[in-house]
Coordinates of C-alpha atoms and ligand atoms in Angstrom, one line a residue:
X17 CA 7.5 -9.1 37.9
X18 CA 4.7 -6.8 37.1
X19 CA 2.3 -8.2 34.6
X20 CA 3.2 -7.1 31.1
X21 CA 0.9 -4.7 29.1
X22 CA 1.4 -6.7 25.9
X23 CA 3.2 -9.8 24.6
X24 CA 5.2 -9.7 21.3
X25 CA 5.6 -13.1 19.7
X26 CA 8.2 -13.1 16.8
X27 CA 11.5 -11.3 17.2
X28 CA 12.3 -10.9 13.6
X29 CA 13.1 -7.4 12.2
X30 CA 9.6 -5.9 12.6
X31 CA 8.7 -7.7 15.8
X32 CA 11.9 -6.7 17.6
X33 CA 11.5 -3.1 16.4
X34 CA 7.9 -2.9 17.7
X35 CA 8.8 -4.5 21.0
X36 CA 11.6 -2.0 21.5
X37 CA 9.3 0.9 20.5
X38 CA 6.7 -0.2 23.1
X39 CA 9.4 -0.6 25.8
X40 CA 10.7 2.8 25.0
X41 CA 7.3 4.3 25.5
X42 CA 7.1 2.8 29.0
X43 CA 5.1 -0.3 28.4
X44 CA 6.1 -3.7 29.9
X45 CA 6.5 -6.2 27.0
X46 CA 6.6 -9.9 27.4
X47 CA 8.6 -11.3 24.5
X48 CA 9.2 -14.7 22.9
X49 CA 10.2 -16.3 19.7
X50 CA 9.8 -19.7 18.0
X51 CA 13.6 -20.1 17.8
X52 CA 14.2 -19.6 21.5
X53 CA 17.9 -18.9 21.1
X54 CA 17.1 -15.5 19.5
X55 CA 15.5 -14.3 22.7
X56 CA 18.6 -13.8 24.8
X57 CA 20.4 -12.0 21.9
X58 CA 17.5 -9.7 21.6
X59 CA 17.5 -8.8 25.3
X60 CA 21.3 -8.4 25.3
X61 CA 21.1 -5.9 22.4
X62 CA 18.2 -4.0 24.0
X63 CA 20.5 -1.9 26.2
X64 CA 18.6 0.3 28.6
X65 CA 15.3 -0.9 27.4
X66 CA 15.9 -4.5 28.6
X67 CA 14.3 -3.7 32.0
X68 CA 10.9 -3.4 30.3
X69 CA 11.3 -6.5 28.1
X70 CA 10.4 -9.8 29.8
X71 CA 11.7 -12.8 28.0
X72 CA 10.0 -16.2 28.1
X73 CA 10.9 -19.4 26.3
X74 CA 7.7 -21.4 27.0
X75 CA 4.4 -20.1 25.4
X76 CA 2.5 -20.9 28.6
X77 CA 4.8 -18.7 30.7
X78 CA 4.6 -16.0 28.1
X79 CA 0.8 -16.0 28.2
X80 CA 0.8 -16.1 32.0
X81 CA 3.0 -13.0 32.1
X82 CA 0.3 -10.8 30.5
X83 CA -2.1 -8.6 32.2
X84 CA -5.7 -9.6 31.6
X85 CA -7.6 -9.2 29.3
X86 CA -4.5 -10.1 27.4
X87 CA -3.1 -8.5 24.2
X88 CA -0.7 -10.6 22.1
X89 CA 1.0 -9.2 19.0
X90 CA 2.1 -11.8 16.6
X91 CA 4.8 -10.7 14.1
X92 CA 5.2 -14.0 12.2
X93 CA 4.9 -14.9 8.5
X94 CA 1.3 -14.5 7.2
X95 CA -0.7 -17.5 6.0
X96 CA -0.4 -21.0 7.4
X97 CA 2.0 -20.1 10.3
X98 CA -0.6 -17.7 11.7
X99 CA -3.3 -20.4 11.6
X100 CA -1.0 -22.9 13.3
X101 CA -0.2 -20.3 15.9
X102 CA -3.8 -19.6 16.7
X103 CA -4.5 -23.3 17.2
X104 CA -1.7 -23.5 19.8
X105 CA -2.3 -20.2 21.6
X106 CA -6.1 -19.9 21.6
X107 CA -6.6 -22.7 24.2
X108 CA -4.3 -20.8 26.6
X109 CA -6.4 -17.6 26.4
X110 CA -9.6 -16.5 28.1
X111 CA -12.7 -14.5 27.0
X112 CA -11.8 -10.9 26.3
X113 CA -8.2 -11.6 25.2
X114 CA -7.0 -10.2 21.9
X115 CA -4.7 -11.7 19.3
X116 CA -3.1 -9.3 16.8
X117 CA -1.7 -10.2 13.5
X118 CA 0.7 -7.4 12.7
X119 CA 2.0 -8.8 9.4
X120 CA 0.9 -8.2 5.8
X121 CA -1.9 -10.7 5.9
X122 CA -4.6 -11.3 3.3
X123 CA -7.7 -9.6 4.7
X124 CA -9.8 -12.6 3.8
X125 CA -7.8 -14.7 6.2
X126 CA -8.2 -12.0 8.8
X127 CA -12.0 -12.0 8.5
X128 CA -12.2 -15.8 8.7
X129 CA -10.0 -15.9 11.8
X130 CA -11.9 -13.1 13.5
X131 CA -15.2 -14.9 12.9
X132 CA -13.8 -18.2 14.1
X133 CA -12.4 -16.8 17.3
X134 CA -15.5 -14.7 18.1
X135 CA -17.4 -17.8 19.1
X136 CA -15.1 -18.2 22.1
X137 CA -15.2 -14.4 22.8
X138 CA -11.6 -14.1 21.7
X139 CA -10.8 -11.0 19.6
X140 CA -8.7 -11.0 16.5
X141 CA -7.2 -7.8 15.2
X142 CA -5.7 -7.4 11.7
X143 CA -3.2 -4.6 12.1
X144 CA -1.4 -3.1 9.1
X145 CA 2.0 -1.7 10.1
X146 CA 3.9 0.5 7.5
X147 CA 7.3 2.1 7.6
X148 CA 9.7 -0.8 7.5
X149 CA 12.1 -1.5 10.3
X150 CA 12.9 2.2 11.1
X151 CA 9.2 3.0 11.2
X152 CA 8.4 0.1 13.5
X153 CA 11.2 1.1 15.8
X154 CA 10.6 4.9 15.9
X155 CA 7.0 5.4 14.7
X156 CA 5.1 3.5 12.1
X157 CA 1.7 4.3 10.5
X158 CA -0.8 1.7 12.0
X159 CA -4.1 0.6 10.4
X160 CA -6.3 -1.3 12.9
X161 CA -9.2 -3.6 12.1
X162 CA -11.0 -5.3 15.0
X163 CA -13.6 -5.0 17.7
X164 CA -14.2 -1.8 19.8
X165 CA -13.1 -3.9 22.8
X166 CA -9.7 -4.6 21.3
X167 CA -9.3 -1.0 20.2
X168 CA -10.0 0.1 23.8
X169 CA -7.2 -2.2 24.9
X170 CA -4.8 -1.1 22.2
X171 CA -5.4 2.6 21.7
X172 CA -3.1 3.9 24.4
X173 CA -0.2 1.7 23.4
X174 CA -0.6 2.3 19.7
X175 CA -1.0 6.0 19.9
X176 CA 2.2 6.1 22.0
X177 CA 4.3 4.2 19.4
X178 CA 2.8 5.5 16.2
X179 CA 4.4 8.1 13.9
X180 CA 3.5 11.6 14.9
X181 CA 2.2 14.1 12.3
X182 CA 2.1 17.5 13.9
X183 CA 0.8 16.1 17.2
X184 CA -1.6 13.6 15.5
X185 CA -0.6 9.9 16.0
X186 CA -0.8 8.1 12.7
X187 CA -3.0 5.3 13.9
X188 CA -6.7 4.6 14.0
X189 CA -9.4 2.0 14.3
X190 CA -10.6 1.8 10.7
X191 CA -13.3 -0.9 11.1
X192 CA -14.0 -4.5 12.2
X193 CA -12.1 -7.7 11.3
X194 CA -10.2 -7.3 7.9
X195 CA -10.6 -3.5 7.6
X196 CA -7.1 -2.7 8.8
X197 CA -5.3 -5.3 6.7
X198 CA -7.4 -4.3 3.7
X199 CA -6.4 -0.7 4.0
X200 CA -2.7 -1.7 4.4
X201 CA -3.0 -3.9 1.3
X202 CA -4.3 -0.9 -0.7
X203 CA -1.6 1.3 0.8
X204 CA 0.9 -1.2 -0.6
X205 CA -0.9 -1.2 -4.0
X206 CA -0.5 2.6 -4.1
X207 CA 3.1 2.1 -3.0
X208 CA 3.7 -0.2 -6.0
X209 CA 2.2 2.3 -8.4
X210 CA 4.2 5.3 -7.0
X211 CA 7.5 3.3 -7.1
X212 CA 6.8 2.2 -10.7
X213 CA 6.0 5.8 -11.9
X214 CA 9.1 7.1 -10.2
X215 CA 11.1 4.4 -12.0
X216 CA 9.5 5.4 -15.3
X217 CA 10.3 9.1 -14.9
X218 CA 13.8 8.1 -13.9
X219 CA 14.1 6.1 -17.1
X220 CA 12.9 9.1 -19.2
X221 CA 15.5 11.3 -17.6
X222 CA 18.3 8.8 -17.8
X223 CA 17.7 7.2 -21.2
X224 CA 15.4 9.8 -22.9
X225 CA 17.2 12.9 -21.8
X226 CA 20.6 11.4 -21.3
X227 CA 20.9 12.9 -17.8
X228 CA 23.7 11.3 -15.6
X229 CA 22.4 9.5 -12.5
X230 CA 23.9 12.1 -10.2
X231 CA 21.9 14.9 -11.9
X232 CA 18.8 12.8 -11.6
X233 CA 19.5 12.3 -7.9
X234 CA 19.7 16.0 -7.5
X235 CA 16.5 16.4 -9.5
X236 CA 14.6 14.1 -7.2
X237 CA 16.0 15.8 -4.2
X238 CA 14.8 19.1 -5.6
X239 CA 11.4 17.7 -6.3
X240 CA 11.2 16.5 -2.7
X241 CA 11.1 20.2 -1.7
X242 CA 7.9 20.8 -3.7
X243 CA 4.6 19.3 -4.6
X244 CA 6.2 15.8 -5.0
X245 CA 7.6 15.9 -1.4
X246 CA 7.4 12.3 -0.3
X247 CA 9.5 9.5 1.3
X248 CA 9.8 7.6 -2.0
X249 CA 11.0 10.6 -4.0
X250 CA 13.4 11.4 -1.2
X251 CA 15.0 7.9 -1.0
X252 CA 15.2 7.7 -4.8
X253 CA 17.3 10.9 -4.8
X254 CA 19.5 9.4 -2.1
X255 CA 19.9 5.9 -3.6
X256 CA 20.8 7.4 -7.0
X257 CA 23.6 9.4 -5.5
X258 CA 25.7 6.3 -4.6
X259 CA 28.6 5.5 -6.9
X260 CA 31.1 2.7 -7.1
X261 CA 34.2 3.0 -9.1
X262 CA 32.8 6.2 -10.6
X263 CA 29.6 4.5 -11.9
X264 CA 26.1 4.7 -10.4
X265 CA 25.7 1.9 -7.9
X266 CA 22.1 1.2 -9.1
X267 CA 23.6 0.0 -12.4
X268 CA 24.9 -3.0 -10.6
X269 CA 21.5 -4.1 -9.3
X270 CA 19.8 -6.8 -11.4
X271 CA 16.7 -5.3 -12.9
X272 CA 14.2 -7.9 -11.8
X273 CA 11.8 -6.8 -9.0
X274 CA 10.5 -9.0 -6.3
X275 CA 7.1 -8.9 -4.8
X276 CA 5.5 -10.5 -1.7
X277 CA 1.9 -10.3 -2.8
X278 CA 0.1 -7.2 -1.4
X279 CA 0.2 -5.4 -4.8
X280 CA -1.3 -8.4 -6.5
X281 CA -4.0 -8.8 -3.8
X282 CA -5.0 -5.2 -4.3
X283 CA -5.5 -5.8 -8.0
X284 CA -7.3 -9.1 -7.5
X285 CA -9.7 -7.5 -5.0
X286 CA -10.1 -4.4 -7.1
X287 CA -11.1 -6.4 -10.2
X288 CA -13.3 -8.7 -8.1
X289 CA -15.2 -5.7 -6.9
X290 CA -15.4 -4.1 -10.4
X291 CA -12.9 -1.4 -9.5
X292 CA -10.0 -1.9 -11.8
X293 CA -6.9 0.2 -10.8
X294 CA -4.8 0.7 -13.9
X295 CA -1.8 2.2 -12.2
X296 CA -1.5 -0.6 -9.6
X297 CA -2.1 -3.3 -12.2
X298 CA 0.6 -1.8 -14.4
X299 CA 3.0 -1.7 -11.5
X300 CA 2.3 -5.4 -10.6
X301 CA 2.7 -6.3 -14.3
X302 CA 5.9 -4.4 -14.7
X303 CA 7.4 -6.2 -11.7
X304 CA 6.4 -9.6 -13.2
X305 CA 7.7 -8.7 -16.6
X306 CA 10.9 -7.5 -15.1
X307 CA 11.5 -10.9 -13.6
X308 CA 11.6 -12.4 -17.1
X309 CA 15.1 -11.1 -17.6
X310 CA 16.4 -13.9 -19.8
X311 CA 13.4 -13.6 -22.2
X312 CA 13.8 -9.8 -22.3
X313 CA 17.5 -10.2 -23.2
X314 CA 16.6 -12.6 -26.1
X315 CA 13.8 -10.3 -27.3
X316 CA 16.2 -7.3 -27.3
X317 CA 18.3 -9.3 -29.8
X318 CA 15.3 -9.9 -32.0
X319 CA 13.7 -6.5 -31.9
X320 CA 16.4 -4.2 -30.7
X321 CA 16.2 -2.2 -27.5
X322 CA 16.7 1.3 -28.9
X323 CA 15.1 4.2 -26.9
X324 CA 15.1 7.5 -28.5
X325 CA 15.6 11.0 -27.1
X326 CA 12.5 12.7 -25.6
X327 CA 11.6 16.3 -25.9
X328 CA 10.7 16.8 -22.3
X329 CA 11.8 19.3 -19.7
X330 CA 12.1 18.3 -16.0
X331 CA 9.1 20.5 -15.1
X332 CA 6.9 18.5 -17.4
X333 CA 8.2 15.3 -15.9
X334 CA 7.5 16.7 -12.4
X335 CA 3.9 17.3 -13.5
X336 CA 3.7 13.9 -15.0
X337 CA 4.7 12.3 -11.8
X338 CA 2.3 14.5 -9.8
X339 CA -0.6 13.7 -12.0
X340 CA 0.2 10.0 -12.0
X341 CA 0.5 10.0 -8.2
X342 CA -2.9 11.8 -7.8
X343 CA -4.5 9.2 -10.1
X344 CA -2.9 6.3 -8.3
X345 CA -4.2 7.5 -4.9
X346 CA -7.6 8.2 -6.5
X347 CA -7.7 4.6 -7.7
X348 CA -6.6 3.3 -4.3
X349 CA -9.4 5.3 -2.6
X350 CA -12.0 4.0 -5.1
X351 CA -11.0 0.5 -4.1
X352 CA -11.5 1.4 -0.4
X353 CA -14.8 3.0 -1.2
X354 CA -16.0 -0.2 -2.9
X355 CA -14.8 -2.3 0.0
X356 CA -16.5 -0.1 2.5
X357 CA -19.8 -0.7 0.7
X358 CA -19.3 -4.4 0.2
X359 CA -18.2 -5.2 3.7
X360 CA -20.1 -2.5 5.4
X361 CA -17.0 -1.0 6.9
X362 CA -17.2 2.6 8.2
X363 CA -14.0 3.6 6.4
X364 CA -13.2 7.3 6.9
X365 CA -11.2 8.3 3.9
X366 CA -10.0 11.6 5.3
X367 CA -8.7 9.7 8.4
X368 CA -7.0 7.1 6.3
X369 CA -5.2 9.9 4.4
X370 CA -4.3 11.5 7.7
X371 CA -2.8 8.4 9.2
X372 CA -0.7 7.9 6.0
X373 CA 0.9 11.4 6.4
X374 CA 3.8 10.1 8.5
X375 CA 5.5 6.8 9.3
X376 CA 4.4 4.9 6.2
X377 CA 6.1 4.3 2.9
X378 CA 3.7 6.4 0.8
X379 CA 3.8 9.4 3.1
X380 CA 3.7 12.5 0.9
X381 CA 2.7 16.1 0.9
X382 CA -0.1 15.2 -1.4
X383 CA -1.8 13.4 1.5
X384 CA -2.4 16.7 3.3
X385 CA -4.4 17.9 0.3
X386 CA -6.2 14.6 0.0
X387 CA -7.1 14.6 3.7
X388 CA -8.3 18.2 3.5
X389 CA -10.4 17.5 0.4
X390 CA -12.1 14.5 1.9
X391 CA -12.7 16.4 5.2
X392 CA -14.5 19.1 3.1
X393 CA -16.5 16.2 1.6
X394 CA -19.0 16.0 -1.1
X395 CA -17.6 13.5 -3.5
X396 CA -18.0 10.3 -1.4
X397 CA -14.5 9.1 -1.9
X398 CA -14.2 10.1 -5.5
X399 CA -11.0 12.0 -5.0
X400 CA -10.6 13.5 -8.4
X401 CA -14.1 15.1 -8.1
X402 CA -13.0 17.0 -5.0
X403 CA -12.4 20.7 -6.1
X404 CA -8.9 21.3 -4.8
X405 CA -7.7 17.9 -6.2
X406 CA -9.4 18.6 -9.5
X407 CA -7.5 21.9 -9.8
X408 CA -4.2 20.3 -9.1
X409 CA -4.8 17.4 -11.5
X410 CA -6.0 19.7 -14.3
X411 CA -2.7 21.7 -14.0
X412 CA -0.6 18.5 -14.0
X413 CA -2.3 16.5 -16.7
X414 CA -0.7 18.3 -19.7
X415 CA 2.8 17.3 -18.4
X416 CA 1.6 13.7 -18.0
X417 CA 0.1 13.7 -21.5
X418 CA 3.2 15.1 -23.1
X419 CA 5.5 12.7 -21.2
X420 CA 3.4 9.7 -22.2
X421 CA 3.3 10.9 -25.8
X422 CA 7.1 11.4 -25.9
X423 CA 7.8 8.1 -24.1
X424 CA 5.6 6.1 -26.4
X425 CA 7.0 7.8 -29.6
X426 CA 10.5 7.1 -28.3
X427 CA 10.0 3.5 -27.4
X428 CA 10.2 3.9 -23.6
X429 CA 7.9 1.7 -21.6
X430 CA 5.6 3.7 -19.3
X431 CA 2.9 1.2 -18.3
X432 CA 1.9 3.0 -15.1
X433 CA 2.0 6.6 -16.4
X434 CA 0.1 5.6 -19.5
X435 CA -2.4 3.6 -17.4
X436 CA -3.0 6.6 -15.2
X437 CA -3.6 8.8 -18.3
X438 CA -6.0 6.3 -19.9
X439 CA -8.0 6.1 -16.7
X440 CA -8.2 9.8 -16.5
X441 CA -9.2 10.2 -20.2
X442 CA -11.8 7.5 -19.8
X443 CA -13.3 8.9 -16.7
X444 CA -13.5 12.5 -18.1
X445 CA -15.5 11.4 -21.2
X446 CA -19.2 11.6 -20.4
X447 CA -19.7 9.7 -23.6
X448 CA -17.5 6.8 -24.2
X449 CA -17.3 3.8 -26.5
X450 CA -19.1 1.2 -24.5
X451 CA -22.0 1.5 -27.0
X452 CA -19.8 -0.4 -29.5
X453 CA -19.2 -3.1 -26.9
X454 CA -22.9 -3.4 -26.2
X455 CA -23.7 -3.6 -29.9
X456 CA -21.1 -6.3 -30.4
X457 CA -22.5 -8.3 -27.4
X458 CA -25.9 -8.0 -28.8
X459 CA -24.8 -8.8 -32.3
X460 CA -23.1 -12.1 -31.4
X461 CA -25.1 -13.1 -28.3
X462 CA -28.4 -11.2 -28.3
X463 CA -27.4 -9.9 -24.9
X464 CA -29.5 -6.7 -25.3
X465 CA -28.7 -3.1 -24.4
X466 CA -30.3 0.0 -23.0
X467 CA -31.1 2.9 -25.4
X468 CA -30.3 6.5 -24.5
X469 CA -33.4 8.1 -23.0
X470 CA -35.5 4.9 -23.1
X471 CA -36.4 2.3 -20.5
X472 CA -36.0 -1.4 -20.9
X473 CA -33.8 -3.8 -22.8
X474 CA -33.5 -3.6 -26.6
X475 CA -31.9 -5.4 -29.5
X476 CA -30.2 -4.0 -32.6
X477 CA -31.7 -3.9 -36.1
X478 CA -29.4 -6.8 -36.9
X479 CA -31.9 -9.1 -35.2
X480 CA -35.0 -7.9 -37.1
Ligands
LIG504 C1 5.5 -1.0 4.3 C2 5.9 -1.8 3.2 C3 6.2 -3.2 3.7 C4 7.0 -4.0 2.8 C5 6.3 -4.5 1.6 C6 7.2 -4.8 0.5 O1 4.4 -0.4 4.2 O2 6.2 -0.8 5.3 O3 4.9 -1.9 2.2 O4 5.0 -3.8 4.1 O5 8.2 -3.4 2.5 O6 5.5 -5.5 1.9 O7 6.4 -5.5 -0.4 P1 7.0 -6.2 -1.7 O8 8.0 -7.2 -1.2 O9 5.8 -6.8 -2.3 O10 7.5 -5.1 -2.5

């Protein structure tokens, strides 16, 4: 057997899909799985691609089947299983070999693992893969963090399997160690915010305007032809069109959202770096609150759950969603900018926007504008300062403002849309209210403050 180009360990949904994608692009792929009985089934279902897939039950044989320097992609649960796997596989490897973690791992773990393995000249890549099963099978967006050596090994394979945006493969080397996983985490944070704002706009149409679900489905489909064009708007239009016994299928789904952790990690890191992201925080909070269904039902008895009609047309709601989306992306890029400074990562914001344009869950027409705005440069990652984005946002904000006002007045919860608007209103005020905070801090704790136009630290007259 010819030596395989890459090994894929982990034949779950994403691992299988990536292995098939690699095989389809002409690469020889050694495959294995912890539960060895899955391996034969996987090969049996691979059809014509089976010839390029080389199954091994023993880890040692799997490693020996790889061309050196080796590349092994692990698609296994993040956290402790990855550490356990490294302990077992690292002794079988040689200097120059690369281990890839293709799961949604915490970038702090990725940095730790990369540093630990570097001592033995082993390379550890944190690779964010977005697009779900279909993406992994036919073209995901791939965010790579690791050494230049690993990137040289991986580039031809990843460019071949990645999603294609008008001839540009949606993959790149974004920086060392945890950079790829960090960018993927922020991608997911933006994903959370976008999903939540879509749900809020849906609720305003359904319960504020009394639109039937099928009409809302059509509205989302219509929006998907314009400035809101995106995968998430597209699938929302589709999923709302399903009916069962003449009623919307979505009404049967329990309104309690799950979350695996990436949205929360984005918020934790953002706050740790002094970069609070109100849209993402709101989306994480809304999912957590949603899971308290029994409490919500009891509180509905106590306070009532009435929601009043809203005076909004769909064009205003479209603008609200567009403004919210721009602000969510802007907050995501601000987190990336902060991380680039803190970890000394050479993050290229335009390139990140470019590789999100196809394959990934947050792919949207807006990313073309964002990529172009960052390419023109000037605002160092402050997206809403870029001229073209600022023009778009200025046009959309009135719709967001009216939607939030109507929602709040009518008792509709819009945590992400209102979080976006408050962020915008705070950031556009050259003079804010932090003088009051500073005065309070000084009043009770003599913490001192700066005075406008004067150097040094001062105290208020309350201490004289
Ligand atoms: C992607 C998705 C993917 C996954 C999320 C779901 O980019 O392909 O983000 O990574 O669907 O992890 O996350 P939650 O379970 O937290 O919603």
